[in-house]
PDB file of C-alpha atoms in Angstrom:
ATOM      1  CA  GLU A  14      60.858 -24.413 -43.405  1.00  0.00           C
ATOM      2  CA  ASP A  15      60.993 -28.131 -42.704  1.00  0.00           C
ATOM      3  CA  LYS A  16      64.231 -29.654 -43.623  1.00  0.00           C
ATOM      4  CA  VAL A  17      65.990 -33.046 -43.643  1.00  0.00           C
ATOM      5  CA  VAL A  18      69.701 -33.458 -44.114  1.00  0.00           C
ATOM      6  CA  GLN A  19      71.600 -36.674 -44.607  1.00  0.00           C
ATOM      7  CA  SER A  20      75.255 -37.377 -44.437  1.00  0.00           C
ATOM      8  CA  PRO A  21      77.455 -38.511 -45.967  1.00  0.00           C
ATOM      9  CA  LEU A  22      75.991 -37.990 -49.497  1.00  0.00           C
ATOM     10  CA  SER A  23      77.903 -40.981 -50.770  1.00  0.00           C
ATOM     11  CA  LEU A  24      79.947 -43.764 -49.213  1.00  0.00           C
ATOM     12  CA  VAL A  25      82.115 -46.576 -50.655  1.00  0.00           C
ATOM     13  CA  VAL A  26      82.912 -49.596 -48.458  1.00  0.00           C
ATOM     14  CA  HIS A  27      84.047 -53.278 -48.786  1.00  0.00           C
ATOM     15  CA  GLU A  28      82.000 -56.283 -48.003  1.00  0.00           C
ATOM     16  CA  GLY A  29      82.041 -56.991 -44.340  1.00  0.00           C
ATOM     17  CA  ASP A  30      82.373 -53.382 -43.244  1.00  0.00           C
ATOM     18  CA  THR A  31      80.009 -51.705 -40.883  1.00  0.00           C
ATOM     19  CA  VAL A  32      78.490 -48.344 -41.942  1.00  0.00           C
ATOM     20  CA  THR A  33      76.516 -45.631 -40.163  1.00  0.00           C
ATOM     21  CA  LEU A  34      74.323 -43.297 -42.053  1.00  0.00           C
ATOM     22  CA  ASN A  35      73.113 -40.053 -40.494  1.00  0.00           C
ATOM     23  CA  CYS A  36      69.925 -38.064 -40.719  1.00  0.00           C
ATOM     24  CA  SER A  37      69.160 -34.772 -39.039  1.00  0.00           C
ATOM     25  CA  TYR A  38      65.908 -32.807 -39.312  1.00  0.00           C
ATOM     26  CA  GLU A  39      64.169 -29.586 -38.548  1.00  0.00           C
ATOM     27  CA  VAL A  40      60.390 -29.953 -38.610  1.00  0.00           C
ATOM     28  CA  THR A  41      57.421 -28.351 -36.880  1.00  0.00           C
ATOM     29  CA  ASN A  42      55.567 -30.799 -34.665  1.00  0.00           C
ATOM     30  CA  PHE A  43      57.681 -33.832 -35.396  1.00  0.00           C
ATOM     31  CA  ARG A  44      55.787 -37.034 -35.477  1.00  0.00           C
ATOM     32  CA  SER A  45      57.849 -39.845 -37.117  1.00  0.00           C
ATOM     33  CA  LEU A  46      61.103 -40.557 -38.939  1.00  0.00           C
ATOM     34  CA  LEU A  47      61.261 -43.161 -41.683  1.00  0.00           C
ATOM     35  CA  TRP A  48      64.098 -44.925 -43.512  1.00  0.00           C
ATOM     36  CA  TYR A  49      63.798 -46.171 -47.016  1.00  0.00           C
ATOM     37  CA  LYS A  50      66.090 -48.098 -49.323  1.00  0.00           C
ATOM     38  CA  GLN A  51      65.975 -47.228 -53.041  1.00  0.00           C
ATOM     39  CA  GLU A  52      67.654 -49.701 -55.425  1.00  0.00           C
ATOM     40  CA  LYS A  53      66.190 -48.917 -58.808  1.00  0.00           C
ATOM     41  CA  LYS A  54      63.013 -47.064 -58.606  1.00  0.00           C
ATOM     42  CA  ALA A  55      60.691 -47.684 -55.783  1.00  0.00           C
ATOM     43  CA  PRO A  56      61.780 -46.739 -52.311  1.00  0.00           C
ATOM     44  CA  THR A  57      61.219 -49.795 -50.044  1.00  0.00           C
ATOM     45  CA  PHE A  58      60.267 -49.200 -46.357  1.00  0.00           C
ATOM     46  CA  LEU A  59      62.799 -50.049 -43.735  1.00  0.00           C
ATOM     47  CA  PHE A  60      61.934 -48.538 -40.428  1.00  0.00           C
ATOM     48  CA  MET A  61      59.503 -46.074 -38.783  1.00  0.00           C
ATOM     49  CA  LEU A  62      60.772 -44.340 -35.657  1.00  0.00           C
ATOM     50  CA  THR A  63      58.613 -42.362 -33.280  1.00  0.00           C
ATOM     51  CA  SER A  64      60.126 -42.742 -29.854  1.00  0.00           C
ATOM     52  CA  SER A  65      63.586 -41.570 -28.782  1.00  0.00           C
ATOM     53  CA  GLY A  66      66.161 -44.123 -27.739  1.00  0.00           C
ATOM     54  CA  ILE A  67      64.402 -47.259 -28.847  1.00  0.00           C
ATOM     55  CA  GLU A  68      66.440 -49.187 -31.361  1.00  0.00           C
ATOM     56  CA  LYS A  69      64.703 -50.935 -34.217  1.00  0.00           C
ATOM     57  CA  LYS A  70      66.355 -53.936 -35.777  1.00  0.00           C
ATOM     58  CA  SER A  71      65.816 -56.039 -38.916  1.00  0.00           C
ATOM     59  CA  GLY A  72      68.656 -58.509 -39.587  1.00  0.00           C
ATOM     60  CA  ARG A  73      71.857 -56.608 -40.187  1.00  0.00           C
ATOM     61  CA  LEU A  74      70.106 -53.225 -40.128  1.00  0.00           C
ATOM     62  CA  SER A  75      69.245 -51.149 -37.209  1.00  0.00           C
ATOM     63  CA  SER A  76      68.133 -47.622 -36.477  1.00  0.00           C
ATOM     64  CA  ILE A  77      67.611 -45.300 -33.602  1.00  0.00           C
ATOM     65  CA  LEU A  78      66.055 -41.887 -33.071  1.00  0.00           C
ATOM     66  CA  ASP A  79      67.464 -39.065 -30.840  1.00  0.00           C
ATOM     67  CA  LYS A  80      64.767 -36.450 -30.470  1.00  0.00           C
ATOM     68  CA  LYS A  81      66.948 -34.319 -28.317  1.00  0.00           C
ATOM     69  CA  GLU A  82      69.561 -34.060 -31.069  1.00  0.00           C
ATOM     70  CA  LEU A  83      66.880 -34.070 -33.863  1.00  0.00           C
ATOM     71  CA  SER A  84      68.660 -36.945 -35.592  1.00  0.00           C
ATOM     72  CA  SER A  85      68.652 -40.547 -36.425  1.00  0.00           C
ATOM     73  CA  ILE A  86      71.257 -43.157 -37.521  1.00  0.00           C
ATOM     74  CA  LEU A  87      70.935 -46.189 -39.693  1.00  0.00           C
ATOM     75  CA  ASN A  88      73.475 -48.892 -39.069  1.00  0.00           C
ATOM     76  CA  ILE A  89      74.336 -51.702 -41.427  1.00  0.00           C
ATOM     77  CA  THR A  90      76.732 -54.384 -40.147  1.00  0.00           C
ATOM     78  CA  ALA A  91      78.569 -56.964 -42.232  1.00  0.00           C
ATOM     79  CA  THR A  92      77.687 -55.183 -45.422  1.00  0.00           C
ATOM     80  CA  GLN A  93      77.010 -57.151 -48.618  1.00  0.00           C
ATOM     81  CA  THR A  94      77.018 -56.029 -52.241  1.00  0.00           C
ATOM     82  CA  GLY A  95      73.229 -56.311 -52.154  1.00  0.00           C
ATOM     83  CA  ASP A  96      73.155 -53.398 -49.672  1.00  0.00           C
ATOM     84  CA  SER A  97      74.345 -51.065 -52.477  1.00  0.00           C
ATOM     85  CA  ALA A  98      71.536 -48.580 -52.850  1.00  0.00           C
ATOM     86  CA  ILE A  99      70.392 -45.104 -52.005  1.00  0.00           C
ATOM     87  CA  TYR A 100      69.170 -44.823 -48.387  1.00  0.00           C
ATOM     88  CA  LEU A 101      66.570 -42.130 -47.964  1.00  0.00           C
ATOM     89  CA  CYS A 102      65.484 -40.618 -44.656  1.00  0.00           C
ATOM     90  CA  ALA A 103      62.078 -38.896 -44.325  1.00  0.00           C
ATOM     91  CA  VAL A 104      60.071 -37.224 -41.552  1.00  0.00           C
ATOM     92  CA  THR A 105      56.404 -36.485 -40.952  1.00  0.00           C
ATOM     93  CA  SER A 106      54.820 -33.792 -38.799  1.00  0.00           C
ATOM     94  CA  SER A 107      51.646 -33.940 -36.760  1.00  0.00           C
ATOM     95  CA  ASN A 108      50.136 -31.381 -39.095  1.00  0.00           C
ATOM     96  CA  THR A 109      50.331 -33.476 -42.300  1.00  0.00           C
ATOM     97  CA  GLY A 110      51.075 -36.969 -43.475  1.00  0.00           C
ATOM     98  CA  LYS A 111      53.403 -35.857 -46.194  1.00  0.00           C
ATOM     99  CA  LEU A 112      56.918 -37.318 -46.177  1.00  0.00           C
ATOM    100  CA  ILE A 113      59.811 -34.756 -46.173  1.00  0.00           C
ATOM    101  CA  PHE A 114      62.838 -36.414 -47.624  1.00  0.00           C
ATOM    102  CA  GLY A 115      66.535 -35.798 -47.375  1.00  0.00           C
ATOM    103  CA  GLN A 116      68.692 -35.942 -50.470  1.00  0.00           C
ATOM    104  CA  GLY A 117      69.774 -39.531 -49.757  1.00  0.00           C
ATOM    105  CA  THR A 118      72.979 -41.358 -49.071  1.00  0.00           C
ATOM    106  CA  THR A 119      74.365 -43.433 -51.909  1.00  0.00           C
ATOM    107  CA  LEU A 120      76.058 -46.541 -50.567  1.00  0.00           C
ATOM    108  CA  GLN A 121      78.310 -48.644 -52.766  1.00  0.00           C
ATOM    109  CA  VAL A 122      79.615 -51.971 -51.292  1.00  0.00           C
ATOM    110  CA  LYS A 123      82.500 -53.467 -53.156  1.00  0.00           C
ATOM    111  CA  PRO A 124      83.258 -57.242 -53.201  1.00  0.00           C
TER     112      PRO A 124
ATOM    113  CA  GLU B  20      56.613 -55.788 -54.167  1.00  0.00           C
ATOM    114  CA  THR B  21      54.207 -53.396 -52.524  1.00  0.00           C
ATOM    115  CA  GLY B  22      51.131 -53.942 -54.741  1.00  0.00           C
ATOM    116  CA  VAL B  23      51.223 -50.381 -55.898  1.00  0.00           C
ATOM    117  CA  THR B  24      51.458 -50.061 -59.662  1.00  0.00           C
ATOM    118  CA  GLN B  25      52.192 -47.163 -61.940  1.00  0.00           C
ATOM    119  CA  SER B  26      51.926 -46.522 -65.606  1.00  0.00           C
ATOM    120  CA  PRO B  27      53.613 -45.878 -67.935  1.00  0.00           C
ATOM    121  CA  THR B  28      57.026 -46.975 -66.897  1.00  0.00           C
ATOM    122  CA  HIS B  29      58.763 -44.499 -69.147  1.00  0.00           C
ATOM    123  CA  LEU B  30      57.603 -41.506 -71.147  1.00  0.00           C
ATOM    124  CA  ILE B  31      59.239 -38.944 -73.397  1.00  0.00           C
ATOM    125  CA  LYS B  32      57.496 -35.644 -74.094  1.00  0.00           C
ATOM    126  CA  THR B  33      58.433 -32.280 -75.557  1.00  0.00           C
ATOM    127  CA  ARG B  34      58.175 -28.865 -73.867  1.00  0.00           C
ATOM    128  CA  GLY B  35      54.707 -27.473 -73.801  1.00  0.00           C
ATOM    129  CA  GLN B  36      52.988 -30.810 -74.024  1.00  0.00           C
ATOM    130  CA  GLN B  37      50.648 -32.328 -71.424  1.00  0.00           C
ATOM    131  CA  VAL B  38      51.133 -35.645 -69.599  1.00  0.00           C
ATOM    132  CA  THR B  39      48.994 -37.949 -67.452  1.00  0.00           C
ATOM    133  CA  LEU B  40      50.481 -40.424 -65.107  1.00  0.00           C
ATOM    134  CA  ARG B  41      48.573 -43.218 -63.303  1.00  0.00           C
ATOM    135  CA  CYS B  42      48.748 -45.024 -60.048  1.00  0.00           C
ATOM    136  CA  SER B  43      46.860 -47.922 -58.580  1.00  0.00           C
ATOM    137  CA  SER B  44      47.003 -48.039 -54.851  1.00  0.00           C
ATOM    138  CA  GLN B  45      47.585 -51.117 -52.726  1.00  0.00           C
ATOM    139  CA  SER B  46      44.390 -53.124 -51.850  1.00  0.00           C
ATOM    140  CA  GLY B  47      42.759 -51.693 -48.706  1.00  0.00           C
ATOM    141  CA  HIS B  48      44.488 -48.310 -49.014  1.00  0.00           C
ATOM    142  CA  ASN B  49      42.500 -45.119 -49.418  1.00  0.00           C
ATOM    143  CA  THR B  50      45.263 -42.485 -49.726  1.00  0.00           C
ATOM    144  CA  VAL B  51      47.604 -41.715 -52.508  1.00  0.00           C
ATOM    145  CA  SER B  52      50.531 -39.303 -52.363  1.00  0.00           C
ATOM    146  CA  TRP B  53      52.587 -38.140 -55.381  1.00  0.00           C
ATOM    147  CA  TYR B  54      56.287 -37.286 -55.356  1.00  0.00           C
ATOM    148  CA  GLN B  55      58.708 -35.899 -57.786  1.00  0.00           C
ATOM    149  CA  GLN B  56      62.331 -37.154 -57.638  1.00  0.00           C
ATOM    150  CA  ALA B  57      64.991 -35.348 -59.648  1.00  0.00           C
ATOM    151  CA  LEU B  58      68.171 -37.068 -60.452  1.00  0.00           C
ATOM    152  CA  GLY B  59      70.460 -37.078 -57.345  1.00  0.00           C
ATOM    153  CA  GLN B  60      67.727 -35.713 -55.015  1.00  0.00           C
ATOM    154  CA  GLY B  61      65.287 -37.071 -52.603  1.00  0.00           C
ATOM    155  CA  PRO B  62      61.573 -37.162 -53.488  1.00  0.00           C
ATOM    156  CA  GLN B  63      59.602 -33.933 -53.182  1.00  0.00           C
ATOM    157  CA  PHE B  64      55.984 -34.027 -52.131  1.00  0.00           C
ATOM    158  CA  ILE B  65      53.538 -32.886 -54.867  1.00  0.00           C
ATOM    159  CA  PHE B  66      50.167 -33.574 -53.288  1.00  0.00           C
ATOM    160  CA  GLN B  67      48.063 -36.181 -51.476  1.00  0.00           C
ATOM    161  CA  TYR B  68      44.533 -37.530 -52.109  1.00  0.00           C
ATOM    162  CA  TYR B  69      42.261 -39.046 -49.593  1.00  0.00           C
ATOM    163  CA  ARG B  70      38.878 -40.449 -50.584  1.00  0.00           C
ATOM    164  CA  GLU B  71      38.863 -38.440 -53.813  1.00  0.00           C
ATOM    165  CA  GLU B  72      39.722 -35.152 -52.128  1.00  0.00           C
ATOM    166  CA  GLU B  73      42.957 -33.247 -52.286  1.00  0.00           C
ATOM    167  CA  ASN B  74      44.483 -33.442 -48.815  1.00  0.00           C
ATOM    168  CA  GLY B  75      47.589 -31.311 -48.799  1.00  0.00           C
ATOM    169  CA  ARG B  76      49.857 -29.830 -51.504  1.00  0.00           C
ATOM    170  CA  GLY B  77      53.529 -29.161 -51.773  1.00  0.00           C
ATOM    171  CA  ASN B  78      55.393 -26.310 -53.430  1.00  0.00           C
ATOM    172  CA  PHE B  79      54.348 -27.091 -57.057  1.00  0.00           C
ATOM    173  CA  PRO B  80      52.677 -24.769 -59.534  1.00  0.00           C
ATOM    174  CA  PRO B  81      48.959 -25.225 -60.529  1.00  0.00           C
ATOM    175  CA  ARG B  82      49.935 -26.858 -63.740  1.00  0.00           C
ATOM    176  CA  PHE B  83      50.497 -29.988 -61.558  1.00  0.00           C
ATOM    177  CA  SER B  84      46.946 -31.329 -60.837  1.00  0.00           C
ATOM    178  CA  GLY B  85      45.542 -34.639 -59.929  1.00  0.00           C
ATOM    179  CA  LEU B  86      42.493 -36.681 -58.999  1.00  0.00           C
ATOM    180  CA  GLN B  87      41.532 -39.817 -57.215  1.00  0.00           C
ATOM    181  CA  PHE B  88      38.824 -42.225 -58.404  1.00  0.00           C
ATOM    182  CA  PRO B  89      36.225 -44.068 -56.338  1.00  0.00           C
ATOM    183  CA  ASN B  90      38.502 -47.221 -56.398  1.00  0.00           C
ATOM    184  CA  TYR B  91      41.278 -45.009 -54.933  1.00  0.00           C
ATOM    185  CA  SER B  92      43.463 -45.121 -57.990  1.00  0.00           C
ATOM    186  CA  SER B  93      44.892 -41.713 -58.980  1.00  0.00           C
ATOM    187  CA  GLU B  94      46.162 -39.590 -61.809  1.00  0.00           C
ATOM    188  CA  LEU B  95      48.778 -36.936 -61.909  1.00  0.00           C
ATOM    189  CA  ASN B  96      48.429 -34.411 -64.740  1.00  0.00           C
ATOM    190  CA  VAL B  97      51.122 -31.976 -65.773  1.00  0.00           C
ATOM    191  CA  ASN B  98      50.323 -29.185 -68.243  1.00  0.00           C
ATOM    192  CA  ALA B  99      52.780 -26.984 -70.251  1.00  0.00           C
ATOM    193  CA  LEU B 100      55.733 -29.310 -69.588  1.00  0.00           C
ATOM    194  CA  GLU B 101      59.099 -27.743 -68.962  1.00  0.00           C
ATOM    195  CA  LEU B 102      62.503 -29.224 -69.176  1.00  0.00           C
ATOM    196  CA  ASP B 103      62.854 -29.206 -65.307  1.00  0.00           C
ATOM    197  CA  ASP B 104      59.828 -31.490 -65.132  1.00  0.00           C
ATOM    198  CA  SER B 105      62.113 -34.316 -66.196  1.00  0.00           C
ATOM    199  CA  ALA B 106      62.149 -36.692 -63.137  1.00  0.00           C
ATOM    200  CA  LEU B 107      61.013 -39.922 -61.588  1.00  0.00           C
ATOM    201  CA  TYR B 108      57.463 -39.568 -60.440  1.00  0.00           C
ATOM    202  CA  LEU B 109      56.507 -41.792 -57.571  1.00  0.00           C
ATOM    203  CA  CYS B 110      53.187 -42.457 -56.064  1.00  0.00           C
ATOM    204  CA  ALA B 111      52.754 -43.836 -52.525  1.00  0.00           C
ATOM    205  CA  SER B 112      49.799 -45.655 -51.133  1.00  0.00           C
ATOM    206  CA  SER B 113      48.723 -45.635 -47.532  1.00  0.00           C
ATOM    207  CA  LEU B 114      45.768 -46.151 -45.184  1.00  0.00           C
ATOM    208  CA  GLY B 115      44.480 -42.807 -43.911  1.00  0.00           C
ATOM    209  CA  ILE B 116      42.475 -42.291 -40.818  1.00  0.00           C
ATOM    210  CA  ALA B 117      39.312 -40.146 -40.915  1.00  0.00           C
ATOM    211  CA  GLY B 118      39.883 -36.859 -39.167  1.00  0.00           C
ATOM    212  CA  GLY B 119      43.708 -37.218 -38.989  1.00  0.00           C
ATOM    213  CA  PRO B 120      46.614 -36.371 -41.229  1.00  0.00           C
ATOM    214  CA  MET B 121      46.718 -38.976 -43.907  1.00  0.00           C
ATOM    215  CA  GLY B 122      49.534 -41.569 -43.882  1.00  0.00           C
ATOM    216  CA  LEU B 123      50.558 -40.410 -40.407  1.00  0.00           C
ATOM    217  CA  TYR B 124      50.030 -43.620 -38.583  1.00  0.00           C
ATOM    218  CA  ASN B 125      50.971 -46.008 -41.283  1.00  0.00           C
ATOM    219  CA  GLU B 126      53.950 -46.233 -43.557  1.00  0.00           C
ATOM    220  CA  GLN B 127      53.599 -45.178 -47.163  1.00  0.00           C
ATOM    221  CA  PHE B 128      54.294 -47.860 -49.886  1.00  0.00           C
ATOM    222  CA  PHE B 129      55.745 -46.737 -53.094  1.00  0.00           C
ATOM    223  CA  GLY B 130      55.117 -47.826 -56.619  1.00  0.00           C
ATOM    224  CA  PRO B 131      57.909 -48.341 -59.120  1.00  0.00           C
ATOM    225  CA  GLY B 132      57.643 -44.950 -60.583  1.00  0.00           C
ATOM    226  CA  THR B 133      57.348 -43.253 -63.968  1.00  0.00           C
ATOM    227  CA  ARG B 134      60.450 -41.871 -65.555  1.00  0.00           C
ATOM    228  CA  LEU B 135      59.467 -38.715 -67.516  1.00  0.00           C
ATOM    229  CA  THR B 136      61.875 -37.069 -69.893  1.00  0.00           C
ATOM    230  CA  VAL B 137      61.037 -33.650 -71.348  1.00  0.00           C
ATOM    231  CA  LEU B 138      62.930 -32.651 -74.453  1.00  0.00           C
TER     232      LEU B 138
END
């Protein structure tokens, strides 16, 4: 059965800290891995990764995929209170376009 | 904002009742996927619609049904509501490619969700 596992489940840091969120997956015919940020309701898209070893960056956020290890990390540098949210990792397979989500990592950034 | 809208925002129902949730997809998108997110969990795939046809279904019973209209908006219907149906229901809009798995090559954009409470 396709599965996505995120760690840690929750994290509390102070402003300015750097955090690394982990995502591992088991999926038949892997196609892509996506990261979303969920603050109140709607998950908002952050990154889509399809190729191993190529880092994607957006401001203080970056992510990379390791297909050999079946995993991805999401890094946030110089964290701000506005980064407090649930970070969701999802994968798709070549067989279907559905998103298979992990349980999420809840990040709290304290002033 | 993604341009994906959902209604209603909140809904309270009792066990055994039926509910209809609505989703308007982003302009130019032809695919809608529905997800159920229980408290403290990641979203779980319910089903997907592409050009008015069901195009994949998750592990949900038949009392979860849906449809898509010619303008690509969509409805999710749940019959015989159970307490465990209490959740945030999210719809996601994407641009599908004919002949390929829908939403595969383009990210899915989520609406704000409908919070359903079953008492």
